[in-house]
Amino acid sequence: MTDRVAGRGVRAVAASVALVTAVALGGTVSGMSVAEAKAGWSWGGPGKWSCSGQPVAPGNVITDHDSTGCNGYGSWYQQPAKDGIWTCSGSPVVAGYVITDHQTTGCRGMGAWRHSLVHNGIWTCSGSPVVPGYVISNHLRAGCGGIGAWQHSLPHDGIWTCSGSPVVAGYVITGHMTTGCDGAGAWRHNTARAGLWGCPGSPIPAGFRSTSYAAWACDGLGGWLLARA
C-alpha cells in the first residue's frame, strides 16, 4: 500500500477538487500559519495599488482591478486578508482561509471569490484549498453558484470523507461507499489501531504495518489487516 488516498474514485475527484484553484483562481497559498491568518483580522490600514505582474505581499489578497492603471497595463489593489473579504479571480489564498462563495460579476466583471477563516463544518467552493488538519466530509453539486461546494470538517474516528479528501496523519481508510458525498463517493476514516482492515492505497501510519489480505474487506474492494510494527 502507498501513502496516496486510495481507490478509483479518489484520483478522479481529487482533480475536480483542484479545478478552480488551478483554472479560475490561478493563485497560490501564501506562506502564513493559521494563527497568523487570524491575526490579520485586526491589521486594518489602507491597501495599495500595484501594477500587473508585481508580487502580492505575504498575507495580502487582491480586491480590485483597474484596467487603465499603470499606463494601460492594468493595476491591482492589495490589502490584508480578513474574514469574509471578497477577492478578485487570481488572488492568492492566505493560509488558514478557504473560499466560500463566488460572484461572476464581481471585481469589475472579472469574477470575485469570498475568503473566510476556516472552521469546522464550513462549506467551501470547488477548488478551495483544504486547510491542513481538515478533511472533506460532504459535497453539494449545486453549491457555490453551481460550481459545487465541499464541506470542511475536523476528523474524528469513523468519519466518512469524500473522494479526494486528504487523510490526516494517524488515520487509515477502512470503508468505501460509491453513492456517498452526493455521488462523488465516500471513504471512511478511522484512527489507526491494530485489527483494522485498511482499503487499497490507505496510508500506513508510523508504528503500524499491513499484514493479511482479505478480498471482502473495504466493502468488497479488498483490504489489509493493520498490525503494530
Coordinates of N, CA and C in Angstrom, one line a residue:
M1 N 0.8 -1.2 0.0 CA 0.0 0.0 0.0 C 0.9 1.3 0.0
T2 N 0.4 2.3 -0.6 CA 1.1 3.5 -0.7 C 0.5 4.6 0.2
D3 N 1.1 5.8 0.2 CA 0.6 6.9 1.0 C -0.4 7.7 0.3
R4 N -0.8 7.3 -0.9 CA -1.8 8.1 -1.6 C -3.2 7.8 -1.1
V5 N -4.2 8.7 -1.2 CA -5.5 8.4 -0.9 C -6.0 7.4 -2.0
A6 N -6.7 6.3 -1.5 CA -6.8 5.1 -2.4 C -8.1 5.2 -3.2
G7 N -8.1 4.3 -4.2 CA -9.3 4.0 -4.9 C -9.5 4.6 -6.2
R8 N -10.4 4.0 -7.0 CA -10.7 4.6 -8.3 C -11.3 6.0 -8.3
G9 N -12.2 6.2 -7.4 CA -12.8 7.5 -7.3 C -12.0 8.6 -6.8
V10 N -10.9 8.3 -6.0 CA -10.1 9.3 -5.4 C -9.4 10.1 -6.4
R11 N -8.7 9.5 -7.3 CA -7.9 10.2 -8.3 C -8.8 11.1 -9.2
A12 N -10.0 10.6 -9.6 CA -10.9 11.4 -10.4 C -11.4 12.6 -9.8
V13 N -11.9 12.5 -8.5 CA -12.5 13.6 -7.8 C -11.4 14.5 -7.3
A14 N -10.2 14.0 -6.9 CA -9.2 14.9 -6.5 C -8.9 15.9 -7.5
A15 N -8.9 15.6 -8.8 CA -8.7 16.6 -9.8 C -9.8 17.6 -9.8
S16 N -11.0 17.2 -9.6 CA -12.1 18.2 -9.6 C -12.0 19.1 -8.4
V17 N -11.5 18.6 -7.3 CA -11.4 19.5 -6.1 C -10.4 20.6 -6.4
A18 N -9.5 20.4 -7.3 CA -8.5 21.5 -7.6 C -8.8 22.4 -8.8
L19 N -10.0 22.2 -9.4 CA -10.2 22.8 -10.7 C -10.3 24.3 -10.6
V20 N -10.9 24.9 -9.6 CA -11.0 26.4 -9.5 C -9.7 27.0 -9.1
T21 N -8.9 26.4 -8.2 CA -7.6 26.9 -7.8 C -6.7 27.0 -9.0
A22 N -6.7 25.9 -9.8 CA -5.8 25.8 -11.0 C -6.3 26.7 -12.1
V23 N -7.6 26.8 -12.4 CA -8.1 27.4 -13.6 C -8.6 28.8 -13.3
A24 N -9.6 28.9 -12.3 CA -10.2 30.2 -12.1 C -9.4 31.1 -11.2
L25 N -8.9 30.5 -10.2 CA -8.2 31.4 -9.2 C -6.8 31.7 -9.7
G26 N -6.0 30.7 -10.1 CA -4.7 30.9 -10.6 C -3.7 31.4 -9.5
G27 N -4.1 31.4 -8.3 CA -3.3 32.0 -7.2 C -2.6 30.9 -6.4
T28 N -1.8 31.3 -5.4 CA -1.1 30.3 -4.6 C -1.4 30.6 -3.2
V29 N -1.2 29.6 -2.3 CA -1.4 29.8 -0.9 C -0.2 30.6 -0.3
S30 N -0.4 31.7 0.3 CA 0.6 32.5 1.0 C 1.2 31.7 2.1
G31 N 2.5 31.9 2.4 CA 3.1 31.2 3.5 C 2.9 31.7 4.9
M32 N 1.7 31.6 5.4 CA 1.3 32.0 6.7 C 0.7 30.9 7.5
S33 N 0.9 30.9 8.8 CA 0.2 29.9 9.6 C -1.2 30.3 9.9
V34 N -2.1 29.4 10.4 CA -3.4 29.7 10.7 C -3.5 30.8 11.7
A35 N -2.6 30.7 12.7 CA -2.6 31.7 13.8 C -2.3 33.1 13.2
E36 N -1.4 33.2 12.2 CA -1.0 34.4 11.6 C -2.2 35.0 10.8
A37 N -2.9 34.0 10.1 CA -4.1 34.4 9.3 C -5.1 35.1 10.2
K38 N -5.4 34.5 11.4 CA -6.4 35.0 12.3 C -5.9 36.4 12.8
A39 N -4.6 36.6 13.0 CA -4.2 37.9 13.4 C -4.5 39.0 12.4
G40 N -4.6 38.6 11.1 CA -4.9 39.5 10.1 C -6.2 40.3 10.3
W41 N -7.1 39.7 11.1 CA -8.4 40.3 11.5 C -8.2 41.8 11.8
S42 N -7.2 42.1 12.6 CA -7.0 43.4 13.2 C -5.9 44.3 12.5
W43 N -5.4 43.8 11.4 CA -4.4 44.6 10.7 C -4.8 46.0 10.3
G44 N -6.0 46.0 9.6 CA -6.5 47.3 9.2 C -5.6 48.0 8.3
G45 N -5.8 49.3 8.2 CA -4.9 50.2 7.4 C -5.2 50.1 6.0
P46 N -4.8 51.1 5.2 CA -5.1 51.1 3.8 C -4.3 50.1 3.0
G47 N -4.8 49.7 1.8 CA -4.1 48.9 0.9 C -3.3 49.7 0.0
K48 N -2.9 49.1 -1.1 CA -2.1 49.8 -2.1 C -2.4 49.3 -3.5
W49 N -2.2 50.1 -4.5 CA -2.3 49.7 -5.9 C -1.0 49.2 -6.4
S50 N -0.9 48.2 -7.2 CA 0.3 47.7 -7.8 C 0.1 47.3 -9.2
C51 N 1.1 47.5 -10.0 CA 1.0 47.1 -11.4 C 0.9 45.6 -11.7
S52 N 0.3 45.3 -12.8 CA 0.2 43.9 -13.2 C 1.6 43.3 -13.2
G53 N 1.7 42.1 -12.7 CA 3.0 41.4 -12.7 C 3.8 41.6 -11.4
Q54 N 3.4 42.6 -10.6 CA 4.2 42.7 -9.3 C 3.7 41.7 -8.3
P55 N 4.5 41.2 -7.4 CA 4.1 40.2 -6.5 C 3.1 40.7 -5.4
V56 N 2.3 39.8 -4.9 CA 1.3 40.2 -3.9 C 2.1 40.0 -2.5
A57 N 2.0 40.9 -1.7 CA 2.7 40.8 -0.4 C 2.2 39.7 0.4
P58 N 3.0 39.0 1.2 CA 2.5 37.9 2.0 C 1.4 38.3 2.9
G59 N 0.3 37.5 3.0 CA -0.8 37.9 3.9 C -1.8 38.8 3.2
N60 N -1.5 39.3 2.0 CA -2.4 40.2 1.3 C -3.2 39.4 0.2
V61 N -4.3 40.0 -0.1 CA -5.2 39.5 -1.2 C -5.5 40.6 -2.2
I62 N -6.0 40.3 -3.4 CA -6.3 41.3 -4.4 C -7.8 41.5 -4.4
T63 N -8.2 42.8 -4.2 CA -9.6 43.1 -4.0 C -10.2 44.0 -5.1
D64 N -9.4 44.5 -6.0 CA -10.0 45.4 -7.0 C -9.0 45.4 -8.2
H65 N -9.5 45.8 -9.3 CA -8.8 45.8 -10.6 C -9.1 47.1 -11.4
D66 N -8.1 47.7 -11.9 CA -8.3 48.9 -12.8 C -7.5 48.6 -14.1
S67 N -8.3 48.4 -15.1 CA -7.6 48.0 -16.4 C -6.9 49.2 -17.0
T68 N -7.2 50.4 -16.6 CA -6.5 51.6 -17.2 C -5.3 52.0 -16.3
G69 N -5.1 51.4 -15.2 CA -4.0 51.7 -14.3 C -2.6 51.4 -14.9
C70 N -1.6 52.0 -14.3 CA -0.2 51.7 -14.7 C 0.0 51.9 -16.2
N71 N -0.5 53.1 -16.7 CA -0.3 53.5 -18.1 C -0.9 52.4 -19.1
G72 N -2.1 51.9 -18.7 CA -2.8 51.0 -19.5 C -2.4 49.5 -19.3
Y73 N -1.4 49.2 -18.5 CA -1.0 47.8 -18.3 C -1.9 47.1 -17.3
G74 N -2.7 47.9 -16.5 CA -3.6 47.4 -15.5 C -3.0 47.4 -14.2
S75 N -3.8 47.6 -13.2 CA -3.3 47.7 -11.8 C -4.3 46.9 -10.9
W76 N -3.8 46.4 -9.8 CA -4.5 45.6 -8.8 C -4.4 46.2 -7.4
Y77 N -5.5 46.1 -6.7 CA -5.4 46.7 -5.3 C -5.2 45.6 -4.3
Q78 N -4.1 45.7 -3.5 CA -3.8 44.7 -2.5 C -4.2 45.2 -1.1
Q79 N -4.6 44.3 -0.3 CA -4.9 44.7 1.1 C -4.8 43.4 2.0
P80 N -4.6 43.6 3.3 CA -4.5 42.4 4.2 C -5.8 41.6 4.2
A81 N -5.7 40.3 4.2 CA -6.8 39.4 4.3 C -7.6 39.6 5.6
K82 N -8.9 39.4 5.5 CA -9.7 39.4 6.7 C -10.9 38.5 6.4
D83 N -11.6 38.0 7.5 CA -12.7 37.1 7.3 C -13.8 37.7 6.5
G84 N -14.3 37.0 5.5 CA -15.4 37.4 4.7 C -15.0 38.4 3.5
I85 N -13.8 38.7 3.3 CA -13.4 39.6 2.3 C -13.6 39.0 0.9
W86 N -14.0 39.8 -0.1 CA -14.2 39.4 -1.5 C -12.9 39.8 -2.2
T87 N -12.4 38.8 -3.0 CA -11.2 39.0 -3.7 C -11.4 38.7 -5.2
C88 N -10.5 39.3 -6.0 CA -10.6 39.1 -7.5 C -10.1 37.7 -7.9
S89 N -10.6 37.2 -9.0 CA -10.0 35.9 -9.5 C -8.5 36.1 -9.8
G90 N -7.8 35.1 -9.3 CA -6.3 35.2 -9.4 C -5.6 35.6 -8.1
S91 N -6.4 36.1 -7.2 CA -5.8 36.5 -5.9 C -5.3 35.2 -5.2
P92 N -4.2 35.4 -4.4 CA -3.7 34.3 -3.6 C -4.7 34.0 -2.5
V93 N -4.6 32.8 -2.0 CA -5.4 32.4 -0.8 C -4.5 32.3 0.4
V94 N -4.7 33.1 1.3 CA -3.8 33.1 2.5 C -4.1 31.9 3.4
A95 N -3.0 31.3 3.9 CA -3.1 30.1 4.7 C -4.1 30.3 5.9
G96 N -4.9 29.3 6.1 CA -5.9 29.4 7.2 C -7.3 29.9 6.7
Y97 N -7.3 30.3 5.4 CA -8.5 30.7 4.7 C -9.0 29.7 3.7
V98 N -10.3 29.7 3.5 CA -11.0 28.9 2.4 C -11.8 29.8 1.6
I99 N -12.2 29.4 0.4 CA -13.1 30.1 -0.5 C -14.5 29.7 -0.3
T100 N -15.4 30.6 0.0 CA -16.8 30.2 0.4 C -17.9 30.7 -0.5
D101 N -17.6 31.5 -1.5 CA -18.6 32.0 -2.4 C -18.0 32.5 -3.6
H102 N -18.8 32.6 -4.7 CA -18.4 33.1 -6.0 C -19.4 34.1 -6.6
Q103 N -18.9 35.1 -7.2 CA -19.7 36.1 -7.8 C -19.2 36.4 -9.2
T104 N -19.9 36.0 -10.2 CA -19.3 36.1 -11.6 C -19.1 37.6 -12.0
T105 N -19.9 38.5 -11.5 CA -19.8 39.9 -11.9 C -18.9 40.7 -11.0
G106 N -18.4 40.1 -10.0 CA -17.5 40.9 -9.1 C -16.2 41.3 -9.7
C107 N -15.5 42.2 -9.0 CA -14.2 42.7 -9.4 C -14.3 43.2 -10.8
R108 N -15.3 44.1 -11.0 CA -15.5 44.8 -12.3 C -15.6 43.8 -13.5
G109 N -16.3 42.7 -13.2 CA -16.6 41.7 -14.3 C -15.6 40.6 -14.4
M110 N -14.5 40.6 -13.6 CA -13.5 39.6 -13.7 C -14.0 38.3 -12.9
G111 N -14.9 38.5 -11.9 CA -15.3 37.4 -11.0 C -14.6 37.6 -9.7
A112 N -15.4 37.4 -8.6 CA -14.9 37.5 -7.3 C -15.1 36.3 -6.4
W113 N -14.3 36.1 -5.4 CA -14.3 34.9 -4.5 C -14.3 35.4 -3.1
R114 N -15.1 34.9 -2.3 CA -15.1 35.3 -0.9 C -14.2 34.4 -0.1
H115 N -13.3 35.0 0.7 CA -12.4 34.3 1.6 C -12.9 34.4 3.0
S116 N -12.9 33.2 3.7 CA -13.3 33.1 5.1 C -12.3 32.3 5.9
L117 N -12.2 32.6 7.1 CA -11.4 31.8 8.0 C -12.0 30.4 8.2
V118 N -11.2 29.4 8.1 CA -11.7 28.1 8.2 C -12.3 27.8 9.6
H119 N -13.3 27.0 9.7 CA -13.8 26.4 10.9 C -14.6 25.1 10.6
N120 N -14.8 24.3 11.6 CA -15.4 23.0 11.5 C -16.8 23.1 10.9
G121 N -17.0 22.4 9.8 CA -18.3 22.4 9.1 C -18.5 23.4 8.0
I122 N -17.6 24.3 7.8 CA -17.7 25.3 6.8 C -17.8 24.7 5.4
W123 N -18.7 25.3 4.5 CA -18.8 24.9 3.1 C -17.9 25.8 2.3
T124 N -17.2 25.1 1.4 CA -16.2 25.8 0.5 C -16.5 25.5 -0.9
C125 N -16.1 26.4 -1.8 CA -16.2 26.2 -3.2 C -15.3 25.2 -3.8
S126 N -15.7 24.5 -4.8 CA -14.7 23.6 -5.5 C -13.5 24.4 -5.9
G127 N -12.3 23.8 -5.6 CA -11.1 24.5 -5.9 C -10.5 25.2 -4.7
S128 N -11.3 25.3 -3.6 CA -10.7 26.0 -2.4 C -9.6 25.1 -1.9
P129 N -8.5 25.6 -1.3 CA -7.5 24.8 -0.7 C -8.2 24.1 0.6
V130 N -7.7 22.9 0.9 CA -8.1 22.2 2.1 C -7.1 22.5 3.1
V131 N -7.5 23.2 4.2 CA -6.6 23.6 5.3 C -6.0 22.3 6.0
P132 N -4.7 22.3 6.2 CA -4.1 21.2 6.9 C -4.8 20.8 8.2
G133 N -5.1 19.5 8.4 CA -5.8 19.1 9.6 C -7.3 18.9 9.4
Y134 N -7.8 19.3 8.2 CA -9.2 19.1 7.9 C -9.4 18.1 6.9
V135 N -10.6 17.5 6.8 CA -11.0 16.6 5.7 C -12.2 17.2 5.0
I136 N -12.5 16.6 3.9 CA -13.8 17.0 3.1 C -14.8 15.9 3.4
S137 N -15.9 16.4 4.0 CA -16.9 15.4 4.5 C -18.2 15.4 3.8
N138 N -18.5 16.3 2.9 CA -19.7 16.3 2.2 C -19.6 17.1 0.9
H139 N -20.5 16.9 0.0 CA -20.4 17.6 -1.3 C -21.8 18.0 -1.8
L140 N -21.9 19.2 -2.3 CA -23.2 19.7 -2.8 C -22.9 20.2 -4.2
R141 N -23.5 19.5 -5.2 CA -23.2 19.8 -6.6 C -23.6 21.2 -7.0
A142 N -24.8 21.6 -6.4 CA -25.3 22.9 -6.8 C -24.8 24.1 -6.0
G143 N -23.9 23.8 -5.1 CA -23.4 24.8 -4.2 C -22.5 25.8 -4.9
C144 N -22.2 26.9 -4.2 CA -21.3 27.9 -4.6 C -21.6 28.4 -6.1
G145 N -22.9 28.8 -6.2 CA -23.3 29.3 -7.5 C -23.3 28.3 -8.7
G146 N -23.4 27.0 -8.4 CA -23.4 26.0 -9.4 C -22.0 25.4 -9.7
I147 N -21.0 25.9 -9.0 CA -19.6 25.4 -9.2 C -19.5 24.1 -8.4
G148 N -20.2 24.0 -7.4 CA -20.1 22.8 -6.5 C -19.4 23.3 -5.2
A149 N -19.9 22.7 -4.1 CA -19.3 23.0 -2.7 C -18.9 21.8 -2.0
W150 N -17.9 21.9 -1.1 CA -17.4 20.8 -0.3 C -17.3 21.3 1.1
Q151 N -17.7 20.4 2.0 CA -17.7 20.8 3.4 C -16.4 20.4 4.1
H152 N -15.8 21.3 4.8 CA -14.6 21.1 5.6 C -15.0 20.7 7.0
S153 N -14.3 19.6 7.5 CA -14.6 19.2 8.9 C -13.3 18.7 9.5
L154 N -13.3 18.8 10.9 CA -12.2 18.2 11.6 C -12.4 16.7 11.7
P155 N -11.4 15.9 11.5 CA -11.6 14.5 11.5 C -11.9 13.9 12.9
H156 N -12.6 12.8 12.9 CA -12.8 12.0 14.1 C -12.9 10.5 13.7
D157 N -12.8 9.7 14.7 CA -12.9 8.2 14.4 C -14.2 7.9 13.7
G158 N -14.1 7.2 12.5 CA -15.3 6.8 11.9 C -15.9 7.8 10.9
I159 N -15.4 8.9 10.7 CA -15.9 9.9 9.8 C -15.9 9.5 8.4
W160 N -16.9 9.8 7.6 CA -16.9 9.5 6.2 C -16.5 10.7 5.4
T161 N -15.5 10.6 4.5 CA -15.0 11.7 3.8 C -15.2 11.5 2.3
C162 N -15.2 12.6 1.5 CA -15.4 12.5 0.1 C -14.2 12.0 -0.6
S163 N -14.4 11.4 -1.8 CA -13.2 11.0 -2.6 C -12.4 12.3 -2.9
G164 N -11.1 12.1 -2.7 CA -10.2 13.3 -2.9 C -9.8 14.0 -1.7
S165 N -10.5 13.6 -0.6 CA -10.2 14.3 0.7 C -8.8 13.9 1.1
P166 N -8.0 14.8 1.8 CA -6.7 14.3 2.3 C -7.0 13.4 3.5
V167 N -6.0 12.6 3.8 CA -6.0 11.7 5.0 C -5.1 12.3 6.1
V168 N -5.7 12.7 7.2 CA -5.0 13.3 8.3 C -4.0 12.3 8.9
A169 N -2.8 12.7 9.3 CA -1.9 11.8 9.9 C -2.5 11.0 11.1
G170 N -2.2 9.7 11.2 CA -2.7 8.9 12.2 C -4.0 8.2 11.9
Y171 N -4.6 8.5 10.7 CA -5.8 7.8 10.3 C -5.6 6.9 9.1
V172 N -6.5 5.9 9.0 CA -6.4 4.9 7.9 C -7.8 4.9 7.2
I173 N -7.9 4.4 6.0 CA -9.2 4.4 5.3 C -9.7 2.9 5.4
T174 N -10.9 2.8 5.9 CA -11.4 1.4 6.2 C -12.7 1.0 5.5
G175 N -13.3 1.9 4.8 CA -14.6 1.6 4.1 C -14.8 2.5 2.9
H176 N -15.7 2.0 2.0 CA -16.0 2.7 0.8 C -17.5 2.7 0.5
M177 N -18.0 3.8 0.0 CA -19.4 3.9 -0.3 C -19.5 4.7 -1.6
T178 N -19.9 4.0 -2.7 CA -19.9 4.6 -4.0 C -20.9 5.8 -4.1
T179 N -22.0 5.7 -3.4 CA -23.1 6.7 -3.5 C -22.9 7.9 -2.6
G180 N -21.9 7.9 -1.7 CA -21.7 8.9 -0.7 C -21.2 10.2 -1.3
C181 N -21.3 11.3 -0.5 CA -20.9 12.6 -1.0 C -21.6 13.1 -2.3
D182 N -22.9 12.9 -2.3 CA -23.7 13.4 -3.4 C -23.2 12.7 -4.7
G183 N -22.9 11.5 -4.6 CA -22.5 10.7 -5.8 C -21.0 10.7 -6.1
A184 N -20.2 11.5 -5.4 CA -18.8 11.6 -5.6 C -18.0 10.4 -5.1
G185 N -18.7 9.7 -4.1 CA -18.0 8.5 -3.5 C -17.5 9.0 -2.1
A186 N -17.5 8.1 -1.2 CA -17.0 8.4 0.2 C -16.2 7.3 0.7
W187 N -15.3 7.7 1.6 CA -14.3 6.8 2.3 C -14.4 7.0 3.8
R188 N -14.4 5.9 4.5 CA -14.4 6.0 6.0 C -13.0 6.1 6.6
H189 N -12.8 7.1 7.5 CA -11.5 7.3 8.1 C -11.6 6.8 9.6
N190 N -10.7 6.0 10.0 CA -10.6 5.6 11.4 C -9.2 5.9 12.0
T191 N -9.2 6.2 13.2 CA -7.8 6.4 13.9 C -7.2 5.0 13.9
A192 N -5.9 5.0 13.5 CA -5.2 3.7 13.3 C -5.1 2.9 14.6
R193 N -5.4 1.6 14.5 CA -5.2 0.7 15.6 C -5.1 -0.7 15.1
A194 N -4.5 -1.6 15.8 CA -4.3 -3.0 15.3 C -5.7 -3.6 15.2
G195 N -5.8 -4.4 14.1 CA -7.1 -5.1 13.9 C -8.0 -4.5 12.9
L196 N -7.7 -3.3 12.5 CA -8.5 -2.6 11.4 C -8.1 -3.2 10.0
W197 N -9.1 -3.2 9.1 CA -8.8 -3.6 7.7 C -8.7 -2.4 6.9
G198 N -7.5 -2.1 6.3 CA -7.3 -0.9 5.5 C -7.6 -1.1 4.1
C199 N -8.2 -0.1 3.4 CA -8.5 -0.2 2.0 C -7.3 -0.1 1.1
P200 N -7.3 -0.5 -0.1 CA -6.2 -0.4 -1.0 C -5.7 1.0 -1.1
G201 N -4.4 1.2 -0.9 CA -3.9 2.6 -1.0 C -3.9 3.4 0.2
S202 N -4.6 2.9 1.3 CA -4.6 3.6 2.6 C -3.2 3.8 3.1
P203 N -3.0 5.0 3.6 CA -1.7 5.2 4.3 C -1.5 4.3 5.5
I204 N -0.3 4.0 5.8 CA 0.0 3.2 7.0 C 0.8 4.1 7.9
P205 N 0.1 4.5 9.0 CA 0.8 5.4 10.0 C 2.1 4.8 10.6
A206 N 2.9 5.7 11.0 CA 4.1 5.2 11.7 C 3.8 4.3 12.9
G207 N 4.5 3.2 13.1 CA 4.3 2.3 14.2 C 3.3 1.2 13.8
F208 N 2.9 1.1 12.6 CA 2.0 0.1 12.1 C 2.5 -0.5 10.8
R209 N 2.0 -1.7 10.5 CA 2.3 -2.4 9.2 C 1.1 -3.1 8.8
S210 N 1.1 -3.4 7.5 CA -0.1 -4.2 6.9 C 0.4 -5.7 6.8
T211 N -0.6 -6.6 7.1 CA -0.3 -8.0 7.1 C -1.2 -8.8 6.2
S212 N -2.2 -9.5 6.7 CA -3.0 -10.4 5.9 C -3.9 -9.6 4.9
Y213 N -4.3 -10.2 3.8 CA -5.2 -9.6 2.8 C -6.5 -10.4 2.8
A214 N -7.6 -9.6 2.7 CA -8.9 -10.2 2.6 C -9.7 -9.5 1.5
A215 N -10.3 -10.3 0.5 CA -11.0 -9.7 -0.6 C -12.3 -9.1 -0.2
W216 N -12.9 -9.5 0.9 CA -14.2 -8.9 1.3 C -14.0 -7.6 2.0
A217 N -12.8 -7.2 2.5 CA -12.6 -6.0 3.3 C -12.8 -4.8 2.4
C218 N -13.0 -3.6 3.1 CA -13.2 -2.3 2.4 C -14.4 -2.4 1.5
D219 N -15.5 -3.0 2.0 CA -16.8 -3.1 1.2 C -16.6 -3.7 -0.1
G220 N -15.8 -4.8 -0.2 CA -15.6 -5.5 -1.4 C -14.4 -5.1 -2.3
L221 N -13.7 -4.0 -1.9 CA -12.6 -3.6 -2.7 C -11.3 -4.4 -2.3
G222 N -11.4 -5.1 -1.2 CA -10.2 -5.8 -0.6 C -9.5 -4.9 0.4
G223 N -8.7 -5.5 1.3 CA -8.0 -4.8 2.3 C -7.0 -5.6 3.0
W224 N -6.2 -4.9 3.8 CA -5.1 -5.5 4.5 C -5.3 -5.2 6.0
L225 N -4.9 -6.2 6.8 CA -5.1 -6.2 8.2 C -3.9 -5.3 8.8
L226 N -4.3 -4.4 9.7 CA -3.3 -3.5 10.3 C -2.8 -4.1 11.6
A227 N -1.5 -4.1 11.8 CA -0.9 -4.6 13.0 C 0.2 -3.7 13.4
R228 N 0.6 -3.8 14.7 CA 1.7 -3.0 15.2 C 3.0 -3.4 14.6
A229 N 3.8 -2.4 14.3 CA 5.1 -2.7 13.7 C 6.0 -3.4 14.7

